[in-house]
mmCIF file of C-alpha atoms in Angstrom:
data_model
loop_
_atom_site.group_PDB
_atom_site.id
_atom_site.type_symbol
_atom_site.label_atom_id
_atom_site.label_comp_id
_atom_site.label_asym_id
_atom_site.label_seq_id
_atom_site.Cartn_x
_atom_site.Cartn_y
_atom_site.Cartn_z
ATOM 1 C CA UNK A 1 7.264 -43.406 13.840
ATOM 2 C CA UNK A 2 9.433 -40.729 12.126
ATOM 3 C CA UNK A 3 8.324 -37.245 13.069
ATOM 4 C CA UNK A 4 7.447 -36.196 9.540
ATOM 5 C CA UNK A 5 5.236 -39.245 9.047
ATOM 6 C CA UNK A 6 3.371 -38.246 12.187
ATOM 7 C CA UNK A 7 2.626 -34.862 10.628
ATOM 8 C CA UNK A 8 2.304 -35.962 6.992
ATOM 9 C CA UNK A 9 -1.473 -35.727 7.133
ATOM 10 C CA UNK A 10 -1.354 -32.286 8.701
ATOM 11 C CA UNK A 11 1.149 -30.382 6.603
ATOM 12 C CA UNK A 12 -1.267 -27.457 6.499
ATOM 13 C CA UNK A 13 -0.947 -27.131 10.285
ATOM 14 C CA UNK A 14 2.836 -27.037 9.927
ATOM 15 C CA UNK A 15 2.539 -24.321 7.306
ATOM 16 C CA UNK A 16 0.225 -22.353 9.577
ATOM 17 C CA UNK A 17 2.707 -22.576 12.435
ATOM 18 C CA UNK A 18 5.536 -21.491 10.139
ATOM 19 C CA UNK A 19 3.615 -18.464 8.830
ATOM 20 C CA UNK A 20 2.422 -17.398 12.272
ATOM 21 C CA UNK A 21 5.928 -17.760 13.708
ATOM 22 C CA UNK A 22 7.200 -15.264 11.136
ATOM 23 C CA UNK A 23 4.260 -12.919 11.687
ATOM 24 C CA UNK A 24 4.637 -13.009 15.467
ATOM 25 C CA UNK A 25 8.452 -13.358 15.505
ATOM 26 C CA UNK A 26 8.155 -15.998 18.207
ATOM 27 C CA UNK A 27 7.629 -19.739 18.542
ATOM 28 C CA UNK A 28 6.358 -19.251 22.089
ATOM 29 C CA UNK A 29 3.719 -16.723 21.009
ATOM 30 C CA UNK A 30 2.424 -19.142 18.369
ATOM 31 C CA UNK A 31 2.314 -21.919 20.944
ATOM 32 C CA UNK A 32 0.221 -19.758 23.274
ATOM 33 C CA UNK A 33 -2.076 -18.813 20.421
ATOM 34 C CA UNK A 34 -2.561 -22.460 19.426
ATOM 35 C CA UNK A 35 -2.714 -23.644 23.036
ATOM 36 C CA UNK A 36 0.194 -26.014 22.609
ATOM 37 C CA UNK A 37 3.863 -26.036 23.576
ATOM 38 C CA UNK A 38 6.863 -24.210 22.148
ATOM 39 C CA UNK A 39 8.687 -27.522 21.412
ATOM 40 C CA UNK A 40 5.701 -28.672 19.343
ATOM 41 C CA UNK A 41 5.879 -25.559 17.141
ATOM 42 C CA UNK A 42 9.626 -25.926 16.835
ATOM 43 C CA UNK A 43 9.253 -29.574 15.784
ATOM 44 C CA UNK A 44 6.625 -28.692 13.173
ATOM 45 C CA UNK A 45 8.909 -26.186 11.502
ATOM 46 C CA UNK A 46 11.892 -28.529 11.795
ATOM 47 C CA UNK A 47 9.764 -31.170 10.078
ATOM 48 C CA UNK A 48 9.043 -28.799 7.199
ATOM 49 C CA UNK A 49 12.749 -28.073 6.819
ATOM 50 C CA UNK A 50 13.611 -31.786 6.868
ATOM 51 C CA UNK A 51 10.913 -32.611 4.337
ATOM 52 C CA UNK A 52 11.937 -29.781 1.997
ATOM 53 C CA UNK A 53 15.655 -30.304 2.519
ATOM 54 C CA UNK A 54 16.330 -26.607 3.094
ATOM 55 C CA UNK A 55 16.705 -24.246 6.042
ATOM 56 C CA UNK A 56 13.704 -21.929 6.192
ATOM 57 C CA UNK A 57 14.742 -19.576 8.964
ATOM 58 C CA UNK A 58 17.484 -18.677 11.401
ATOM 59 C CA UNK A 59 16.941 -17.884 15.058
ATOM 60 C CA UNK A 60 18.627 -15.480 17.424
ATOM 61 C CA UNK A 61 17.672 -14.696 21.006
ATOM 62 C CA UNK A 62 15.305 -11.941 19.839
ATOM 63 C CA UNK A 63 14.502 -12.457 16.179
ATOM 64 C CA UNK A 64 13.464 -14.955 13.516
ATOM 65 C CA UNK A 65 14.946 -14.334 10.066
ATOM 66 C CA UNK A 66 13.886 -15.986 6.843
ATOM 67 C CA UNK A 67 16.511 -17.479 4.568
ATOM 68 C CA UNK A 68 16.179 -16.880 0.822
ATOM 69 C CA UNK A 69 14.464 -20.259 0.508
ATOM 70 C CA UNK A 70 12.315 -19.370 3.522
ATOM 71 C CA UNK A 71 11.144 -16.130 1.882
ATOM 72 C CA UNK A 72 9.956 -18.006 -1.192
ATOM 73 C CA UNK A 73 8.269 -20.720 0.835
ATOM 74 C CA UNK A 74 6.628 -18.157 3.134
ATOM 75 C CA UNK A 75 4.977 -16.440 0.162
ATOM 76 C CA UNK A 76 3.703 -19.757 -1.189
ATOM 77 C CA UNK A 77 2.412 -20.743 2.241
ATOM 78 C CA UNK A 78 0.489 -17.478 2.516
ATOM 79 C CA UNK A 79 -1.177 -18.104 -0.832
ATOM 80 C CA UNK A 80 -1.937 -21.748 -0.010
ATOM 81 C CA UNK A 81 -3.431 -20.986 3.394
ATOM 82 C CA UNK A 82 -5.555 -18.172 2.014
ATOM 83 C CA UNK A 83 -6.802 -20.396 -0.799
ATOM 84 C CA UNK A 84 -7.679 -23.173 1.662
ATOM 85 C CA UNK A 85 -9.539 -20.689 3.850
ATOM 86 C CA UNK A 86 -11.478 -19.311 0.898
ATOM 87 C CA UNK A 87 -12.314 -22.787 -0.411
ATOM 88 C CA UNK A 88 -13.628 -23.874 2.981
ATOM 89 C CA UNK A 89 -15.576 -20.636 3.385
ATOM 90 C CA UNK A 90 -17.216 -20.984 -0.020
ATOM 91 C CA UNK A 91 -18.455 -24.462 0.882
ATOM 92 C CA UNK A 92 -19.539 -23.799 4.441
ATOM 93 C CA UNK A 93 -21.106 -20.408 3.810
ATOM 94 C CA UNK A 94 -19.103 -18.957 6.678
ATOM 95 C CA UNK A 95 -16.976 -16.565 4.661
ATOM 96 C CA UNK A 96 -16.051 -13.560 6.767
ATOM 97 C CA UNK A 97 -13.271 -11.031 6.998
ATOM 98 C CA UNK A 98 -10.632 -12.301 9.397
ATOM 99 C CA UNK A 99 -6.872 -12.478 9.899
ATOM 100 C CA UNK A 100 -4.008 -10.073 9.332
ATOM 101 C CA UNK A 101 -4.273 -7.779 6.305
ATOM 102 C CA UNK A 102 -0.786 -6.849 5.128
ATOM 103 C CA UNK A 103 -1.320 -3.475 3.527
ATOM 104 C CA UNK A 104 1.054 -1.120 1.725
ATOM 105 C CA UNK A 105 0.599 2.510 0.658
ATOM 106 C CA UNK A 106 2.532 5.755 0.048
ATOM 107 C CA UNK A 107 3.610 7.554 3.217
ATOM 108 C CA UNK A 108 1.617 10.794 3.157
ATOM 109 C CA UNK A 109 -1.421 9.187 1.555
ATOM 110 C CA UNK A 110 -1.374 6.651 4.345
ATOM 111 C CA UNK A 111 -1.125 9.323 7.018
ATOM 112 C CA UNK A 112 -3.851 11.510 5.575
ATOM 113 C CA UNK A 113 -6.250 9.131 3.834
ATOM 114 C CA UNK A 114 -5.775 5.575 5.129
ATOM 115 C CA UNK A 115 -4.905 5.626 8.840
ATOM 116 C CA UNK A 116 -7.727 8.028 9.836
ATOM 117 C CA UNK A 117 -10.218 5.551 8.322
ATOM 118 C CA UNK A 118 -8.878 2.389 9.953
ATOM 119 C CA UNK A 119 -10.874 2.741 13.168
ATOM 120 C CA UNK A 120 -14.155 2.668 11.257
ATOM 121 C CA UNK A 121 -12.997 -0.344 9.229
ATOM 122 C CA UNK A 122 -11.897 -2.274 12.319
ATOM 123 C CA UNK A 123 -15.168 -1.496 14.059
ATOM 124 C CA UNK A 124 -17.021 -2.972 11.101
ATOM 125 C CA UNK A 125 -14.649 -5.957 10.803
ATOM 126 C CA UNK A 126 -13.341 -6.652 14.322
ATOM 127 C CA UNK A 127 -11.654 -9.918 13.340
ATOM 128 C CA UNK A 128 -9.248 -8.194 10.926
ATOM 129 C CA UNK A 129 -5.910 -6.819 12.069
ATOM 130 C CA UNK A 130 -3.895 -4.399 9.926
ATOM 131 C CA UNK A 131 -0.153 -4.647 9.301
ATOM 132 C CA UNK A 132 0.594 -1.396 7.453
ATOM 133 C CA UNK A 133 3.785 -0.697 5.510
ATOM 134 C CA UNK A 134 4.139 2.866 4.225
ATOM 135 C CA UNK A 135 6.805 3.748 1.656
ATOM 136 C CA UNK A 136 7.163 6.256 -1.165
ATOM 137 C CA UNK A 137 9.508 4.084 -3.210
ATOM 138 C CA UNK A 138 8.274 1.342 -5.532
ATOM 139 C CA UNK A 139 6.916 -1.561 -3.507
ATOM 140 C CA UNK A 140 6.801 -5.099 -4.876
ATOM 141 C CA UNK A 141 3.652 -6.657 -3.480
ATOM 142 C CA UNK A 142 5.056 -10.185 -3.798
ATOM 143 C CA UNK A 143 8.594 -9.633 -2.535
ATOM 144 C CA UNK A 144 7.332 -7.518 0.360
ATOM 145 C CA UNK A 145 4.742 -10.116 1.300
ATOM 146 C CA UNK A 146 1.721 -7.806 1.036
ATOM 147 C CA UNK A 147 -1.907 -8.796 0.566
ATOM 148 C CA UNK A 148 -2.949 -5.441 -0.818
ATOM 149 C CA UNK A 149 -1.216 -2.320 -2.076
ATOM 150 C CA UNK A 150 -2.795 1.104 -2.474
ATOM 151 C CA UNK A 151 -0.959 2.713 -5.373
ATOM 152 C CA UNK A 152 -1.298 6.121 -7.003
ATOM 153 C CA UNK A 153 -0.621 6.082 -10.724
ATOM 154 C CA UNK A 154 -1.964 4.882 -14.037
ATOM 155 C CA UNK A 155 0.524 2.084 -14.722
ATOM 156 C CA UNK A 156 0.151 -1.498 -13.514
ATOM 157 C CA UNK A 157 2.161 -4.698 -13.848
ATOM 158 C CA UNK A 158 0.243 -7.154 -16.019
ATOM 159 C CA UNK A 159 0.732 -9.893 -13.405
ATOM 160 C CA UNK A 160 -1.346 -7.907 -10.906
ATOM 161 C CA UNK A 161 -4.933 -6.724 -10.668
ATOM 162 C CA UNK A 162 -5.740 -3.098 -9.976
ATOM 163 C CA UNK A 163 -9.194 -1.885 -8.955
ATOM 164 C CA UNK A 164 -9.691 1.844 -9.340
ATOM 165 C CA UNK A 165 -11.069 3.076 -6.017
ATOM 166 C CA UNK A 166 -10.533 6.813 -6.391
ATOM 167 C CA UNK A 167 -8.910 9.625 -8.318
ATOM 168 C CA UNK A 168 -6.001 11.835 -7.404
ATOM 169 C CA UNK A 169 -6.726 15.155 -9.044
ATOM 170 C CA UNK A 170 -3.677 17.404 -8.962
ATOM 171 C CA UNK A 171 -3.203 21.140 -8.796
ATOM 172 C CA UNK A 172 -0.392 23.622 -9.347
ATOM 173 C CA UNK A 173 0.018 25.280 -5.987
ATOM 174 C CA UNK A 174 2.185 27.484 -3.782
ATOM 175 C CA UNK A 175 1.791 29.939 -0.913
ATOM 176 C CA UNK A 176 0.382 33.379 -1.575
ATOM 177 C CA UNK A 177 3.647 34.750 -0.187
ATOM 178 C CA UNK A 178 5.627 32.956 -2.872
ATOM 179 C CA UNK A 179 3.417 34.363 -5.635
ATOM 180 C CA UNK A 180 3.625 37.878 -4.201
ATOM 181 C CA UNK A 181 7.387 37.659 -4.485
ATOM 182 C CA UNK A 182 7.818 35.712 -7.726
ATOM 183 C CA UNK A 183 4.599 36.441 -9.615
ATOM 184 C CA UNK A 184 2.032 34.009 -10.919
ATOM 185 C CA UNK A 185 2.586 31.840 -14.005
ATOM 186 C CA UNK A 186 -0.069 32.399 -16.644
ATOM 187 C CA UNK A 187 0.715 29.363 -18.788
ATOM 188 C CA UNK A 188 2.719 26.175 -18.204
ATOM 189 C CA UNK A 189 5.794 27.444 -20.062
ATOM 190 C CA UNK A 190 6.099 30.238 -17.469
ATOM 191 C CA UNK A 191 7.103 27.623 -14.900
ATOM 192 C CA UNK A 192 10.623 27.709 -16.371
ATOM 193 C CA UNK A 193 11.108 31.024 -14.536
ATOM 194 C CA UNK A 194 9.973 29.655 -11.154
ATOM 195 C CA UNK A 195 11.325 27.522 -8.353
ATOM 196 C CA UNK A 196 9.492 24.255 -8.907
ATOM 197 C CA UNK A 197 9.547 21.595 -6.218
ATOM 198 C CA UNK A 198 10.151 18.240 -7.915
ATOM 199 C CA UNK A 199 8.977 14.912 -6.537
ATOM 200 C CA UNK A 200 11.608 12.475 -7.797
ATOM 201 C CA UNK A 201 9.328 9.418 -7.504
ATOM 202 C CA UNK A 202 6.919 10.926 -10.043
ATOM 203 C CA UNK A 203 6.849 8.671 -13.113
ATOM 204 C CA UNK A 204 7.563 11.636 -15.394
ATOM 205 C CA UNK A 205 10.330 13.079 -13.194
ATOM 206 C CA UNK A 206 10.814 16.798 -13.697
ATOM 207 C CA UNK A 207 8.546 16.807 -16.748
ATOM 208 C CA UNK A 208 5.115 18.026 -15.686
ATOM 209 C CA UNK A 209 2.104 17.177 -17.848
ATOM 210 C CA UNK A 210 -0.935 19.442 -18.176
ATOM 211 C CA UNK A 211 -4.224 19.050 -20.018
ATOM 212 C CA UNK A 212 -5.032 22.118 -22.121
ATOM 213 C CA UNK A 213 -7.584 22.919 -24.802
ATOM 214 C CA UNK A 214 -5.150 21.667 -27.455
ATOM 215 C CA UNK A 215 -4.231 18.467 -25.677
ATOM 216 C CA UNK A 216 -1.358 17.471 -23.417
ATOM 217 C CA UNK A 217 1.321 20.045 -22.649
ATOM 218 C CA UNK A 218 4.680 18.814 -21.359
ATOM 219 C CA UNK A 219 6.960 21.189 -19.503
ATOM 220 C CA UNK A 220 10.399 20.546 -18.026
ATOM 221 C CA UNK A 221 10.785 22.287 -14.696
ATOM 222 C CA UNK A 222 13.527 22.845 -12.166
ATOM 223 C CA UNK A 223 14.312 24.633 -8.972
ATOM 224 C CA UNK A 224 16.423 24.635 -5.861
ATOM 225 C CA UNK A 225 14.776 21.639 -4.199
ATOM 226 C CA UNK A 226 13.739 18.128 -5.135
ATOM 227 C CA UNK A 227 12.953 15.133 -2.944
ATOM 228 C CA UNK A 228 11.786 11.530 -2.908
ATOM 229 C CA UNK A 229 9.524 12.196 0.087
ATOM 230 C CA UNK A 230 5.868 13.152 -0.161
ATOM 231 C CA UNK A 231 6.061 14.467 3.405
ATOM 232 C CA UNK A 232 8.927 16.761 2.392
ATOM 233 C CA UNK A 233 6.974 18.011 -0.652
ATOM 234 C CA UNK A 234 4.146 19.116 1.601
ATOM 235 C CA UNK A 235 6.483 20.799 4.080
ATOM 236 C CA UNK A 236 8.410 22.573 1.294
ATOM 237 C CA UNK A 237 5.262 24.001 -0.286
ATOM 238 C CA UNK A 238 3.852 25.178 3.039
ATOM 239 C CA UNK A 239 7.158 26.877 3.872
ATOM 240 C CA UNK A 240 6.981 28.932 0.672
ATOM 241 C CA UNK A 241 9.926 27.231 -1.014
ATOM 242 C CA UNK A 242 8.288 27.103 -4.438
ATOM 243 C CA UNK A 243 5.554 25.738 -6.705
ATOM 244 C CA UNK A 244 4.507 22.099 -6.785
ATOM 245 C CA UNK A 245 2.176 19.994 -8.861
ATOM 246 C CA UNK A 246 0.612 17.923 -6.112
ATOM 247 C CA UNK A 247 -2.497 15.905 -5.262
ATOM 248 C CA UNK A 248 -5.384 18.080 -4.118
ATOM 249 C CA UNK A 249 -5.830 15.801 -1.083
ATOM 250 C CA UNK A 250 -2.343 16.780 0.062
ATOM 251 C CA UNK A 251 -3.365 20.440 0.491
ATOM 252 C CA UNK A 252 -7.161 20.405 0.425
ATOM 253 C CA UNK A 253 -7.677 22.092 3.767
ATOM 254 C CA UNK A 254 -4.973 24.724 3.172
ATOM 255 C CA UNK A 255 -6.416 25.563 -0.236
ATOM 256 C CA UNK A 256 -9.908 25.836 1.234
ATOM 257 C CA UNK A 257 -8.668 28.184 3.990
ATOM 258 C CA UNK A 258 -6.750 30.338 1.524
ATOM 259 C CA UNK A 259 -3.300 29.525 2.916
ATOM 260 C CA UNK A 260 -2.295 28.227 -0.501
ATOM 261 C CA UNK A 261 -3.249 29.412 -3.962
ATOM 262 C CA UNK A 262 -3.946 27.289 -7.025
ATOM 263 C CA UNK A 263 -2.730 28.678 -10.353
ATOM 264 C CA UNK A 264 -2.922 27.575 -13.999
ATOM 265 C CA UNK A 265 -6.505 26.443 -13.461
ATOM 266 C CA UNK A 266 -7.063 26.318 -17.229
ATOM 267 C CA UNK A 267 -4.225 23.784 -17.466
ATOM 268 C CA UNK A 268 -5.024 20.857 -15.224
ATOM 269 C CA UNK A 269 -2.203 18.453 -14.324
ATOM 270 C CA UNK A 270 -2.991 14.952 -15.542
ATOM 271 C CA UNK A 271 -5.055 13.167 -12.840
ATOM 272 C CA UNK A 272 -3.840 9.844 -11.462
ATOM 273 C CA UNK A 273 -5.823 6.788 -10.478
ATOM 274 C CA UNK A 274 -5.896 5.499 -6.915
ATOM 275 C CA UNK A 275 -5.704 1.746 -7.297
ATOM 276 C CA UNK A 276 -6.112 -1.182 -4.949
ATOM 277 C CA UNK A 277 -3.534 -3.642 -6.255
ATOM 278 C CA UNK A 278 -3.411 -7.354 -5.466
ATOM 279 C CA UNK A 279 -2.099 -10.613 -6.900
ATOM 280 C CA UNK A 280 -4.035 -12.709 -9.368
ATOM 281 C CA UNK A 281 -5.586 -15.730 -7.713
ATOM 282 C CA UNK A 282 -8.549 -18.059 -7.958
ATOM 283 C CA UNK A 283 -9.709 -17.036 -4.497
ATOM 284 C CA UNK A 284 -9.521 -13.710 -2.697
ATOM 285 C CA UNK A 285 -9.766 -13.606 1.095
ATOM 286 C CA UNK A 286 -12.726 -11.712 2.467
ATOM 287 C CA UNK A 287 -10.358 -9.363 4.321
ATOM 288 C CA UNK A 288 -9.044 -8.072 0.960
ATOM 289 C CA UNK A 289 -12.445 -7.766 -0.688
ATOM 290 C CA UNK A 290 -13.966 -6.022 2.339
ATOM 291 C CA UNK A 291 -11.126 -3.516 2.637
ATOM 292 C CA UNK A 292 -11.298 -2.613 -1.058
ATOM 293 C CA UNK A 293 -15.071 -2.157 -0.866
ATOM 294 C CA UNK A 294 -14.697 -0.106 2.315
ATOM 295 C CA UNK A 295 -12.119 2.281 0.852
ATOM 296 C CA UNK A 296 -13.994 2.603 -2.432
ATOM 297 C CA UNK A 297 -17.179 3.607 -0.581
ATOM 298 C CA UNK A 298 -15.270 6.003 1.662
ATOM 299 C CA UNK A 299 -13.468 7.692 -1.206
ATOM 300 C CA UNK A 300 -16.685 8.250 -3.172
ATOM 301 C CA UNK A 301 -17.836 10.528 -0.344
ATOM 302 C CA UNK A 302 -14.591 12.512 -0.219
ATOM 303 C CA UNK A 303 -14.070 15.205 -2.887
ATOM 304 C CA UNK A 304 -10.295 15.179 -2.335
ATOM 305 C CA UNK A 305 -9.963 11.589 -3.601
ATOM 306 C CA UNK A 306 -12.852 11.297 -6.045
ATOM 307 C CA UNK A 307 -13.938 12.679 -9.412
ATOM 308 C CA UNK A 308 -16.107 15.305 -7.749
ATOM 309 C CA UNK A 309 -15.083 18.940 -7.559
ATOM 310 C CA UNK A 310 -13.408 20.549 -4.586
#
């Protein structure tokens, strides 16, 4: 009997082996996990390639790499397997959070607001493992193979769903030493005479938006330093390099201790939503739903990432 015919009734198992081989970067590791042999896993994936008529991956002594066709098929397999799992769970009543949650978020937000909360989440959902990708540049949830993306901002691709789970209130802030040397701005237009630290990934660039009594005020700013790194923004402000418009969660403790000073309090920078972003689908794995609910509940209790005052 041709090999593919042998596995024709179990194509889902072949897809599972393919996906797990990419996740674990090893045929042998998948074989151990499934309590079978490495040649069996290899034959399953070879059968997929023969059936599809394309090469899905290339192998070296240490790494598995997806081809362009493999990347597309991998994404489809993820969606199919998750849908199958959800469909079975809805019928059996055994829906629970399990599997690997591929999560993306901005770098500093991840360090300060996501990672410290993971232990509590994993204690509550011990069958979920987290694969975290942190990046300050724009992340494509589909191309990067993510289940869930935590994004800060008010814009959203119409092909995705975004649940608001918190609020990033922002402040205009610098060290007291900087203000002693350069003076304090009294209105947004005064920022033209200051060294302003610009975050180049901000949607509005070097144009800062403030909410005043007469509506939105837009001010173009500049200075001696700009960066695409949220970590560098924090370090630059703390070193006294200049003024930044930054999330309150980035400097909450330093503001509370008096190490940093907030100015222009009558002109609040436009707040940004914290969104949990995921692909549209008929079924959503419990691991995604549970993580969104967990973060939403956590953030409601934290004044740095909610609508409540500092």
